[in-house]
Every structure is written in C-alpha cells, then in structure tokens.
PDB file of C-alpha atoms in Angstrom:
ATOM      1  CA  UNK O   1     118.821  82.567 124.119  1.00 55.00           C
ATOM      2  CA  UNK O   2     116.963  84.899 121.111  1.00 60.00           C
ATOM      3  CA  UNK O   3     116.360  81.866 118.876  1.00 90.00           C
ATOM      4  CA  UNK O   4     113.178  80.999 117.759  1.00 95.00           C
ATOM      5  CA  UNK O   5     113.239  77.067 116.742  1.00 96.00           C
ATOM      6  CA  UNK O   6     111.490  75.181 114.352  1.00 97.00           C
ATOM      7  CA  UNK O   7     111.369  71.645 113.403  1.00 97.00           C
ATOM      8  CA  UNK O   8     111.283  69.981 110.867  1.00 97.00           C
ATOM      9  CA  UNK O   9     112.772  71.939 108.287  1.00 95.00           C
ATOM     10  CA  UNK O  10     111.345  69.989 105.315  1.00 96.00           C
ATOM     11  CA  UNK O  11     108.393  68.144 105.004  1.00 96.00           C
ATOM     12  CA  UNK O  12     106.789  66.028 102.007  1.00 96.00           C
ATOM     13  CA  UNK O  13     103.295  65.072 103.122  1.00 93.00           C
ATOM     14  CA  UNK O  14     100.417  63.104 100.932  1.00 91.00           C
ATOM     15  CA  UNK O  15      96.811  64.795 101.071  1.00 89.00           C
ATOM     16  CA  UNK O  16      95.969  62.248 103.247  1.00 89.00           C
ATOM     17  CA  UNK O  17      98.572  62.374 105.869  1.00 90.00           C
ATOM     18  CA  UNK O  18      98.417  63.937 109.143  1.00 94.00           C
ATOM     19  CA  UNK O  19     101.423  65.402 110.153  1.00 95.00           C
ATOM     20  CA  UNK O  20     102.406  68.574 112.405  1.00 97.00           C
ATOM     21  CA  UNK O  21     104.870  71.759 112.814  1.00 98.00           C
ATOM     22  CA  UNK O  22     106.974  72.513 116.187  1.00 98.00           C
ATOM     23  CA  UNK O  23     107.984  75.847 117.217  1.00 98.00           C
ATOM     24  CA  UNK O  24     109.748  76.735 120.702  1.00 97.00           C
ATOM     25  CA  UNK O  25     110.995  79.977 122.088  1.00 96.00           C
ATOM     26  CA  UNK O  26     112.621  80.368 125.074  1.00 89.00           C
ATOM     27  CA  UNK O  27     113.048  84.143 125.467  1.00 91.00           C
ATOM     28  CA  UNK O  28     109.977  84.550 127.638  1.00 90.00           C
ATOM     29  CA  UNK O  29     107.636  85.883 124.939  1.00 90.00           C
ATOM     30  CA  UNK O  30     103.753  85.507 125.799  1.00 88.00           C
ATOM     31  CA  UNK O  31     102.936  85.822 122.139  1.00 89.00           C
ATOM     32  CA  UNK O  32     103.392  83.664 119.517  1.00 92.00           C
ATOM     33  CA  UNK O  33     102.291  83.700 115.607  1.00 93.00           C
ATOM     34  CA  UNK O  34     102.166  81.372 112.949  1.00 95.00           C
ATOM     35  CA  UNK O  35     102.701  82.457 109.091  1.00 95.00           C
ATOM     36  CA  UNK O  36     102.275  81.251 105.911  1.00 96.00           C
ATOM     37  CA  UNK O  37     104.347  82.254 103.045  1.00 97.00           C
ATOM     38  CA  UNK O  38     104.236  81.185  99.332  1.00 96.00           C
ATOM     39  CA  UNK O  39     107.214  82.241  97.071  1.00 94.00           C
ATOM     40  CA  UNK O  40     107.852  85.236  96.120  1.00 92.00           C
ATOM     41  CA  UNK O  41     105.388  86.549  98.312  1.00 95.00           C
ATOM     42  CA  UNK O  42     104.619  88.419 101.985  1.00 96.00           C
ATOM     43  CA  UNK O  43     104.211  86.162 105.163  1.00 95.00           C
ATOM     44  CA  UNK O  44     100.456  86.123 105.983  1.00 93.00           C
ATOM     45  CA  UNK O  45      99.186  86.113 109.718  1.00 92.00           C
ATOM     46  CA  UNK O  46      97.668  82.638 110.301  1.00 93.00           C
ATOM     47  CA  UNK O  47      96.948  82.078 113.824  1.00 92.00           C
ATOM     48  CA  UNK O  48      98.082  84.119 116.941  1.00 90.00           C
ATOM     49  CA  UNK O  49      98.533  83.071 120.444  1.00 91.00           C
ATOM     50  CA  UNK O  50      98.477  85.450 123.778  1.00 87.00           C
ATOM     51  CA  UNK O  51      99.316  83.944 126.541  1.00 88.00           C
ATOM     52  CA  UNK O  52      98.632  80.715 125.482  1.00 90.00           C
ATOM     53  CA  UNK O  53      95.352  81.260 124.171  1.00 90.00           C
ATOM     54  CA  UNK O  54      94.604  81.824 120.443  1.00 89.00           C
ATOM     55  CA  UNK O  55      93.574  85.051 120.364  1.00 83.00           C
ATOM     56  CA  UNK O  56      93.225  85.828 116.320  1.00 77.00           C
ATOM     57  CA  UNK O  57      92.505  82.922 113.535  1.00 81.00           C
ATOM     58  CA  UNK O  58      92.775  84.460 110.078  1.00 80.00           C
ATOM     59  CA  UNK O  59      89.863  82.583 108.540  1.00 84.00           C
ATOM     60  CA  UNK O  60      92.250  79.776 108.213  1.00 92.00           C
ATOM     61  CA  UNK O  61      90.675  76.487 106.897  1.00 93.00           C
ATOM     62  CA  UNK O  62      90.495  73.846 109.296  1.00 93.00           C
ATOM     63  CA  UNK O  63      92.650  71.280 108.263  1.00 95.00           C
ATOM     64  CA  UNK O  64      95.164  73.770 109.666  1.00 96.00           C
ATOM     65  CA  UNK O  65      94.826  73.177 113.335  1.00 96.00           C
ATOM     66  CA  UNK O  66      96.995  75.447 115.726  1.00 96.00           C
ATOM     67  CA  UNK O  67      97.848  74.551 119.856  1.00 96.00           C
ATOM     68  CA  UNK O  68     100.363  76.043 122.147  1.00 95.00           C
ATOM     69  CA  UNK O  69     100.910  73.833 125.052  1.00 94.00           C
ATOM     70  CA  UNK O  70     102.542  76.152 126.965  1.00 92.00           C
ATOM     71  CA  UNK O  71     104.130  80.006 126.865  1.00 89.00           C
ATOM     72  CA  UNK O  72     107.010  78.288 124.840  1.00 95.00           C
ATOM     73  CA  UNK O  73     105.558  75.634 122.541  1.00 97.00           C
ATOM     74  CA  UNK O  74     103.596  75.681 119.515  1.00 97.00           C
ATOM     75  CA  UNK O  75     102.512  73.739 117.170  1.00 98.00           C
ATOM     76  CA  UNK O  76     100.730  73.636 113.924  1.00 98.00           C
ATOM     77  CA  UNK O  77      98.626  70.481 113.340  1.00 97.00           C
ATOM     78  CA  UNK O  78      98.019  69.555 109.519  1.00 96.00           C
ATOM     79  CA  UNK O  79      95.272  67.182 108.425  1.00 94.00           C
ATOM     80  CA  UNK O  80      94.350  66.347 104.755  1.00 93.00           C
ATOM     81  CA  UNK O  81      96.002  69.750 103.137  1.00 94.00           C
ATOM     82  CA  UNK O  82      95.752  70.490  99.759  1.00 95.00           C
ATOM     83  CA  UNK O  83      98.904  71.009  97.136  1.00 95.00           C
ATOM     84  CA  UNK O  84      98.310  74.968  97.262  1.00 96.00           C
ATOM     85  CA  UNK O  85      99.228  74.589 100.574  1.00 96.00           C
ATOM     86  CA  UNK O  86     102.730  74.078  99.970  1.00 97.00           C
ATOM     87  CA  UNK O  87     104.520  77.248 101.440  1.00 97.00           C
ATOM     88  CA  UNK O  88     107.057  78.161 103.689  1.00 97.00           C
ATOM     89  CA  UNK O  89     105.357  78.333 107.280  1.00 98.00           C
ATOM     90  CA  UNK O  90     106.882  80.570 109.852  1.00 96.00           C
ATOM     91  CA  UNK O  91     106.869  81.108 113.464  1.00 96.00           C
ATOM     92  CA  UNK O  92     107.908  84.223 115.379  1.00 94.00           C
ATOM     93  CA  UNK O  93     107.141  85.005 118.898  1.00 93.00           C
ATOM     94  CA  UNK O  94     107.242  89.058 120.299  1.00 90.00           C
ATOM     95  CA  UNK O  95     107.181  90.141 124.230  1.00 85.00           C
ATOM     96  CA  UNK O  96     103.413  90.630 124.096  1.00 70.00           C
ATOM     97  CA  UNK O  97     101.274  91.610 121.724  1.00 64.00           C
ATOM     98  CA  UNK O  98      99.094  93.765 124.246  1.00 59.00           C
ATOM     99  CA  UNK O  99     101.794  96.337 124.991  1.00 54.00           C
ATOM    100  CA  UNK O 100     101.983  99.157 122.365  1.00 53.00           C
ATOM    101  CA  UNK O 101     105.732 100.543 122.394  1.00 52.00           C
ATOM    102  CA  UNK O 102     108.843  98.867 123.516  1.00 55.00           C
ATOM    103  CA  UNK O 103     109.926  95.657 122.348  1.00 55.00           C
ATOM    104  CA  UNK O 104     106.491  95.055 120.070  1.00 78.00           C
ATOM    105  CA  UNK O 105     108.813  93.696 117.358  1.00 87.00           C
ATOM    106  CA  UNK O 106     108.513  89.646 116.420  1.00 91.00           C
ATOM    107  CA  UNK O 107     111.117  87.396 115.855  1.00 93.00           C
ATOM    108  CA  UNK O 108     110.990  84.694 113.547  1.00 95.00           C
ATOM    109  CA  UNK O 109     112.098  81.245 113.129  1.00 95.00           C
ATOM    110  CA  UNK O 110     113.877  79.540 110.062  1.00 94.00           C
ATOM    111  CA  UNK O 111     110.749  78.174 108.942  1.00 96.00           C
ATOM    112  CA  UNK O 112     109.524  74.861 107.611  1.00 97.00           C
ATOM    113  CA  UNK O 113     109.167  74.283 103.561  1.00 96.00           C
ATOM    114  CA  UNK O 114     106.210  71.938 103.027  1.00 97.00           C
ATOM    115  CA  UNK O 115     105.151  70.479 100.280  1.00 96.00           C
ATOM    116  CA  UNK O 116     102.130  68.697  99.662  1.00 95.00           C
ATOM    117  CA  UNK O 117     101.544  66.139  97.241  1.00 93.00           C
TER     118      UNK O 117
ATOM    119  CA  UNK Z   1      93.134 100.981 106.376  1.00 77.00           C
ATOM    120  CA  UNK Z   2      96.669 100.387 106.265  1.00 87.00           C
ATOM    121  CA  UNK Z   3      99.273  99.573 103.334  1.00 92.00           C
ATOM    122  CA  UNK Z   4     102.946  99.278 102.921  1.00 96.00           C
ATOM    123  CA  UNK Z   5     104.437  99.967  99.414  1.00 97.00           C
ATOM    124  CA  UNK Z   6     107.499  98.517  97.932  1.00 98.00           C
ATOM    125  CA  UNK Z   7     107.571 100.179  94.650  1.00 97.00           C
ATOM    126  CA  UNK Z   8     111.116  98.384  93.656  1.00 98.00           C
ATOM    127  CA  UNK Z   9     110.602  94.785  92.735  1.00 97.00           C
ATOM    128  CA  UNK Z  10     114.253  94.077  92.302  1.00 97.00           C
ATOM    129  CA  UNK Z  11     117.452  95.976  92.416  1.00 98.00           C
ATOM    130  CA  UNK Z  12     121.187  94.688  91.369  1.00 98.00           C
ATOM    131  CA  UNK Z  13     123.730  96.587  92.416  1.00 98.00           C
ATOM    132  CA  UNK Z  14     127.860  95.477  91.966  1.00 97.00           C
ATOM    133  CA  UNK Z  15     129.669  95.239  95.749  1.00 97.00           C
ATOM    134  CA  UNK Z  16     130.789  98.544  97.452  1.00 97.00           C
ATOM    135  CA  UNK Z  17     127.884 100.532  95.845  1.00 97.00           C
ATOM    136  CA  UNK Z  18     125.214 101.757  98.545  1.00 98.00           C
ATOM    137  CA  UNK Z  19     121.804 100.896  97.822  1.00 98.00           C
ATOM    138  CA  UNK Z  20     118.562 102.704  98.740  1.00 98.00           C
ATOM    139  CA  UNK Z  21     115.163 100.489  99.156  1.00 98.00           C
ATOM    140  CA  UNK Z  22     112.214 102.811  99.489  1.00 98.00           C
ATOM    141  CA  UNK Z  23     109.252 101.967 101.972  1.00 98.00           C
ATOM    142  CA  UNK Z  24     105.959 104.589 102.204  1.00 98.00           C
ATOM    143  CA  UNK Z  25     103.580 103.179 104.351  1.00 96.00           C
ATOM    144  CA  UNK Z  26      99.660 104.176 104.706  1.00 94.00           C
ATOM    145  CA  UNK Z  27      97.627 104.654 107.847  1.00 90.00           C
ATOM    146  CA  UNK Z  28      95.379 106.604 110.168  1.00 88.00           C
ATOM    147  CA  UNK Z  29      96.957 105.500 113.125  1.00 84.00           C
ATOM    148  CA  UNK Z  30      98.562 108.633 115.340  1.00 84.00           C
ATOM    149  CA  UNK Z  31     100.927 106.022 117.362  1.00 85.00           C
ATOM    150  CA  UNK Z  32     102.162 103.303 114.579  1.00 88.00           C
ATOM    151  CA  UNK Z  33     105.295 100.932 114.148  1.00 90.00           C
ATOM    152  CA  UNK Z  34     107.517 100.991 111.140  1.00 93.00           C
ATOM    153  CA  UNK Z  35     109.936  97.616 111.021  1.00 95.00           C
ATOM    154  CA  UNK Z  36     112.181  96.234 108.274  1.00 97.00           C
ATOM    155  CA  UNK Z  37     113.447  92.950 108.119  1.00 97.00           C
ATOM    156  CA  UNK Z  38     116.084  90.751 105.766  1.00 97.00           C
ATOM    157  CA  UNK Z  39     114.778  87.178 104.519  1.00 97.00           C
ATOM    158  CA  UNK Z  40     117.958  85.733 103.011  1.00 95.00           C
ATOM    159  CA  UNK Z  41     117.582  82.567 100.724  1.00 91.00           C
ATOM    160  CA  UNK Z  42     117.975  80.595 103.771  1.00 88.00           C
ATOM    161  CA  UNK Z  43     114.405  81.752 104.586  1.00 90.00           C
ATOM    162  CA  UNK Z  44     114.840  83.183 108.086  1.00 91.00           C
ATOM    163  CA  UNK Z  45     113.144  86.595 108.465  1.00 94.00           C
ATOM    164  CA  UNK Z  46     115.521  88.640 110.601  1.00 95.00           C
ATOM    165  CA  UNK Z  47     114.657  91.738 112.732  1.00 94.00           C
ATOM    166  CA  UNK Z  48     116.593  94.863 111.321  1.00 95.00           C
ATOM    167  CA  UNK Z  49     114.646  97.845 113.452  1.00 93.00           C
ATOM    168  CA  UNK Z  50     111.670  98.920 114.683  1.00 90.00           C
ATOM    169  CA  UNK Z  51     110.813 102.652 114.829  1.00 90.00           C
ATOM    170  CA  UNK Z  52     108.174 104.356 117.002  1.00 88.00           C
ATOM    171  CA  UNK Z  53     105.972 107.056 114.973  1.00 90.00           C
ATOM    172  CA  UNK Z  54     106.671 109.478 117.972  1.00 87.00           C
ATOM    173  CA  UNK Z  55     110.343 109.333 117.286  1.00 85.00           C
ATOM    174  CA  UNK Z  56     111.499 110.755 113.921  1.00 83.00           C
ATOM    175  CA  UNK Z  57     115.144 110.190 114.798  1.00 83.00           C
ATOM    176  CA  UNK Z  58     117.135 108.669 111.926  1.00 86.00           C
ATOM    177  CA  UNK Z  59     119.265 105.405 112.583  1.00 87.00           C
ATOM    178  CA  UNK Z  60     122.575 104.180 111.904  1.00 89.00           C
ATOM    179  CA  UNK Z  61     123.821 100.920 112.536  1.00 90.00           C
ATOM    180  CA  UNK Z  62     127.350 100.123 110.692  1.00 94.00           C
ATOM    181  CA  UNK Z  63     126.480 100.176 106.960  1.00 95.00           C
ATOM    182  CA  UNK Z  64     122.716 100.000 107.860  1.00 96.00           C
ATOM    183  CA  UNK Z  65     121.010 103.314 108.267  1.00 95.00           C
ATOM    184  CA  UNK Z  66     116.813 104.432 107.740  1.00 95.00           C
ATOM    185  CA  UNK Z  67     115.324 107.607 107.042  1.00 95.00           C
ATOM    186  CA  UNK Z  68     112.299 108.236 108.642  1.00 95.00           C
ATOM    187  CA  UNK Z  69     110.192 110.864 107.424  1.00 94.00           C
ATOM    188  CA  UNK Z  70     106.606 111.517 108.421  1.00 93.00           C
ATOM    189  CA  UNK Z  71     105.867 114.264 106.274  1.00 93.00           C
ATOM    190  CA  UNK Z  72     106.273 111.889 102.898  1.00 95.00           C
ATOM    191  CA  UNK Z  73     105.138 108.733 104.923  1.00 96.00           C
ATOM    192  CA  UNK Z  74     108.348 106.682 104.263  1.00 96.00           C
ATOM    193  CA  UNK Z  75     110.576 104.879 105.666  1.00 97.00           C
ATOM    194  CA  UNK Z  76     113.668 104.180 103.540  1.00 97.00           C
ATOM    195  CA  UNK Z  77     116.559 101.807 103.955  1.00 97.00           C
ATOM    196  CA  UNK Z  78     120.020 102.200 103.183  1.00 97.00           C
ATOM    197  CA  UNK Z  79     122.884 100.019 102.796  1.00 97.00           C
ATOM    198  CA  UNK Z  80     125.928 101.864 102.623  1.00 97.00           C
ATOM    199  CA  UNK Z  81     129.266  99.690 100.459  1.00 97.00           C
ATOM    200  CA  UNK Z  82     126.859  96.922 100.095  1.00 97.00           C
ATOM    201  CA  UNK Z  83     128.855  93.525 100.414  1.00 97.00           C
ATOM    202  CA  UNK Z  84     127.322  90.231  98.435  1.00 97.00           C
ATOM    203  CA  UNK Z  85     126.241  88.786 102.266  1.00 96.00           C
ATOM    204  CA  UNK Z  86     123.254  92.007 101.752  1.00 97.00           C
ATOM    205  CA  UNK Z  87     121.888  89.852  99.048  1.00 97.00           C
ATOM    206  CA  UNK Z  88     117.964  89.101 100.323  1.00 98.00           C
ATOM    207  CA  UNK Z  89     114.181  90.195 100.337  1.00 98.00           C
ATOM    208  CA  UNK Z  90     114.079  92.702 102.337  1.00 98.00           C
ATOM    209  CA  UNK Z  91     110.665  93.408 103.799  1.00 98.00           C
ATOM    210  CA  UNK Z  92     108.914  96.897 105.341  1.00 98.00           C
ATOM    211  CA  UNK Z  93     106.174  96.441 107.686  1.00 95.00           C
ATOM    212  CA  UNK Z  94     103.995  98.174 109.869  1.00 93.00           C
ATOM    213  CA  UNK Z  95     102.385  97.640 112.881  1.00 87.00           C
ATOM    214  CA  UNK Z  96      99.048  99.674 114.591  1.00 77.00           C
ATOM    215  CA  UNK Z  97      98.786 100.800 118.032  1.00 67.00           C
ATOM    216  CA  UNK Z  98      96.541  97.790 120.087  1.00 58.00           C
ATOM    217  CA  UNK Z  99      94.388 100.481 120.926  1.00 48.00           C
ATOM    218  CA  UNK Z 100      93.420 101.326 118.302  1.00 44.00           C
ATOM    219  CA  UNK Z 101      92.440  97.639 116.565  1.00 44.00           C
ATOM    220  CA  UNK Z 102      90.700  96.142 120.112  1.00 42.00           C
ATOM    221  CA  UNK Z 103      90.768  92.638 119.052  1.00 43.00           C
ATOM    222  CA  UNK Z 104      93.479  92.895 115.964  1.00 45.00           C
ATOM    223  CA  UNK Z 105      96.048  93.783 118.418  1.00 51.00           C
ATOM    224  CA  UNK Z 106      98.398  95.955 115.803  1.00 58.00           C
ATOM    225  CA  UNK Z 107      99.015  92.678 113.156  1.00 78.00           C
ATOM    226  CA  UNK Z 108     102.016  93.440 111.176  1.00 87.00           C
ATOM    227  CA  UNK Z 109     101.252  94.493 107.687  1.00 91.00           C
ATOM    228  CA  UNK Z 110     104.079  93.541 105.470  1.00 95.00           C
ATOM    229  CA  UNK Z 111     105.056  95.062 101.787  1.00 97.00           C
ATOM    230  CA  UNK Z 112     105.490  93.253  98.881  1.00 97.00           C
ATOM    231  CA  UNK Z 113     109.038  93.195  99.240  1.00 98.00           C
ATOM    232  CA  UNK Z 114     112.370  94.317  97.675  1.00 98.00           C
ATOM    233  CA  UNK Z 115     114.801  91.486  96.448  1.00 98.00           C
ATOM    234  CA  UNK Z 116     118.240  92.981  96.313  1.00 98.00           C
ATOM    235  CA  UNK Z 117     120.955  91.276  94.555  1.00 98.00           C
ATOM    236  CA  UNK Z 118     124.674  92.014  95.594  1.00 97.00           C
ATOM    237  CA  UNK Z 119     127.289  91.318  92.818  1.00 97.00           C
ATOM    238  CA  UNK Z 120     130.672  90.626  93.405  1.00 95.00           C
TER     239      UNK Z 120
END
C-alpha cells in the first residue's frame, strides 16, 4: 500500500464550527506533514510530526490544532477559522525525516478543499 | 538561504511536442535534494524523482527525463511527445541535508510552479 489517505475531501465550515481533517498512511513512514495550499500557489509546511511527536510548527495560528495518534494517523483539528483560511490542505508522510539520503522524498495525499464561510 | 526558481509561469504546447520546464535552485548546502512533482487538477501532488546532489547522473523514465547540472544550479524537466494526460503544475523543490538545519530537519522548499497545458 503507497497511498496516503485523506478524508473528507470537501468541507464547508462556518467561523464558528469546529470541525477536523484525517490523514492515514500505512507504508510505515515515521514522519508525517501537514500543508496548506491556496490557489495558484506553493504548499506551505504547517506542522510536522516525527515519530509521533510534532517536531516543527510553522508559526501556525492556533485555531489550527494538529495530533497524530499514532505512526499512521493524523489529524488536523480546526476551531473558529477565518475565510482566508480556505485552501487546499495536504498531507504527505516520508520514511523519516532524520535520515539524509535514501528514500527522504514525501508522498502526498489528495488533499481536502475547505472553505470557510 | 535557499530558493527554487520557476521562471515559466505557464507554457502551452499542442500534443506530441516535448516540453522543457526549467528549475535553478539556490543553496549553500554541499549534500542537498532536488525533487519534482506533478499536481494535476485533481489536486494530488505526485512524486516524479528525487536526485541526490552527489549524483549528477541524468534520468530517464519513458517520456520523462531531468537534467541535472551543478555547474548552472538547475535542474530541468523534460517531457518528451507530451500527451494531454501531462497537463498539470508541476512543482521543483529542494530539500537540505538534516545536518545541516538541526531542528529544520531539510523542509522542502518548493518553487512557484510551472502550469503546463497539453493541447490536443
């Protein structure tokens, strides 16, 4: 299995709704990232997990609230977001992001397309 | 610091033409990454390759190949008889060494992105 799952693929949320993102891997990867991408634009590192513990936060506000359950869950908690949060977030997972050299590269997910209203 | 240039925006090309999208990439880094990847409307980014500064071997893969030149920084893609299914924002990224970034660990650093359009 190299398929990095994410669910839902749309989602319409008020500003005052609490809602939150799934990712799973199952390829045995001990890192896992979360992006944020707004048309026409680069993904931009949000979070990043090693080994289940969040290891970089990208000066993301905190209405954005990351957790990784275990080494092939993660999730993206969202709490009272703003309309310039609408995006496309993305997931991707790599072997390990401590290694420098083979199999460094991250895979990604299809992505969720939020919008908030 | 590091940077990734896209300099083409956009490129159109008709079916069966090949298609060159130009990467250079900036850094200080001895040991560095050099990745491309397709993002077709769909939104999925796919992996294309990854390519180790320590290996200046160019790549072919079917229609797919890269030139990878150190000596002009870049790291160009081509698609050779480029089919409408090539159609997508294709992204060049580059990734440190962990050693060298201690707590960064190596973060991708993406371009801006080239959107090619493939027309039948």
């Amino acid at each position: 299995d190299t398929e990095v799952t994410q669910t839902p693929k749309h989602l319409v949320m008020g500003m005052t709704n609490k809602k939150s993102l799934k990712c799973e891997q199952h390829m045995g990867h001990r890192a896992m990232y979360w992006y944020k991408q707004k048309a026409k634009k680069p993904p931009e590192l949000m979070f990043v997990y090693s080994y289940e513990k969040l290891s970089i936060n990208e000066s993301v506000p905190s209405r954005f609230s990351p957790e990784c359950p275990n080494s092939s869950l993660l999730n993206l908690h969202l709490h009272a977001l703003q309309p310039e949060d609408s995006a496309l977030y993305l997931c991707a997972s790599s072997q390990d992001p401590g290694t420098s050299g083979v199999d460094n590269e991250q895979f990604f997910g299809p992505g969720t397309r939020l919008t908030v209203l | 610091a590091q940077k990734v240039t896209q300099a083409q925006t956009e490129i159109s090309v008709v079916e069966k033409e090949d298609v060159t999208l130009d990467c250079v990439y900036e850094t200080r880094d001895t040991t560095y990454y050099l990745f491309w990847y397709k993002q077709p409307p769909s939104g999925e980014l796919v992996f294309l390759i990854r390519r180790n500064s320590f290996d200046e071997q160019n790549e072919i893969s079917g229609r797919y190949s890269w030139n990878f030149q150190k000596s002009t920084s870049s790291f160009n893609f081509t698609i050779t008889a480029s089919q409408v299914v090539d159609s997508a924002v294709y992204f060049c990224a580059l990734k440190g060494a962990v050693a060298n970034y201690g707590g960064s660990q190596g973060n991708l650093i993406f371009g801006k992105g080239t959107k090619l359009s493939v027309k039948p």
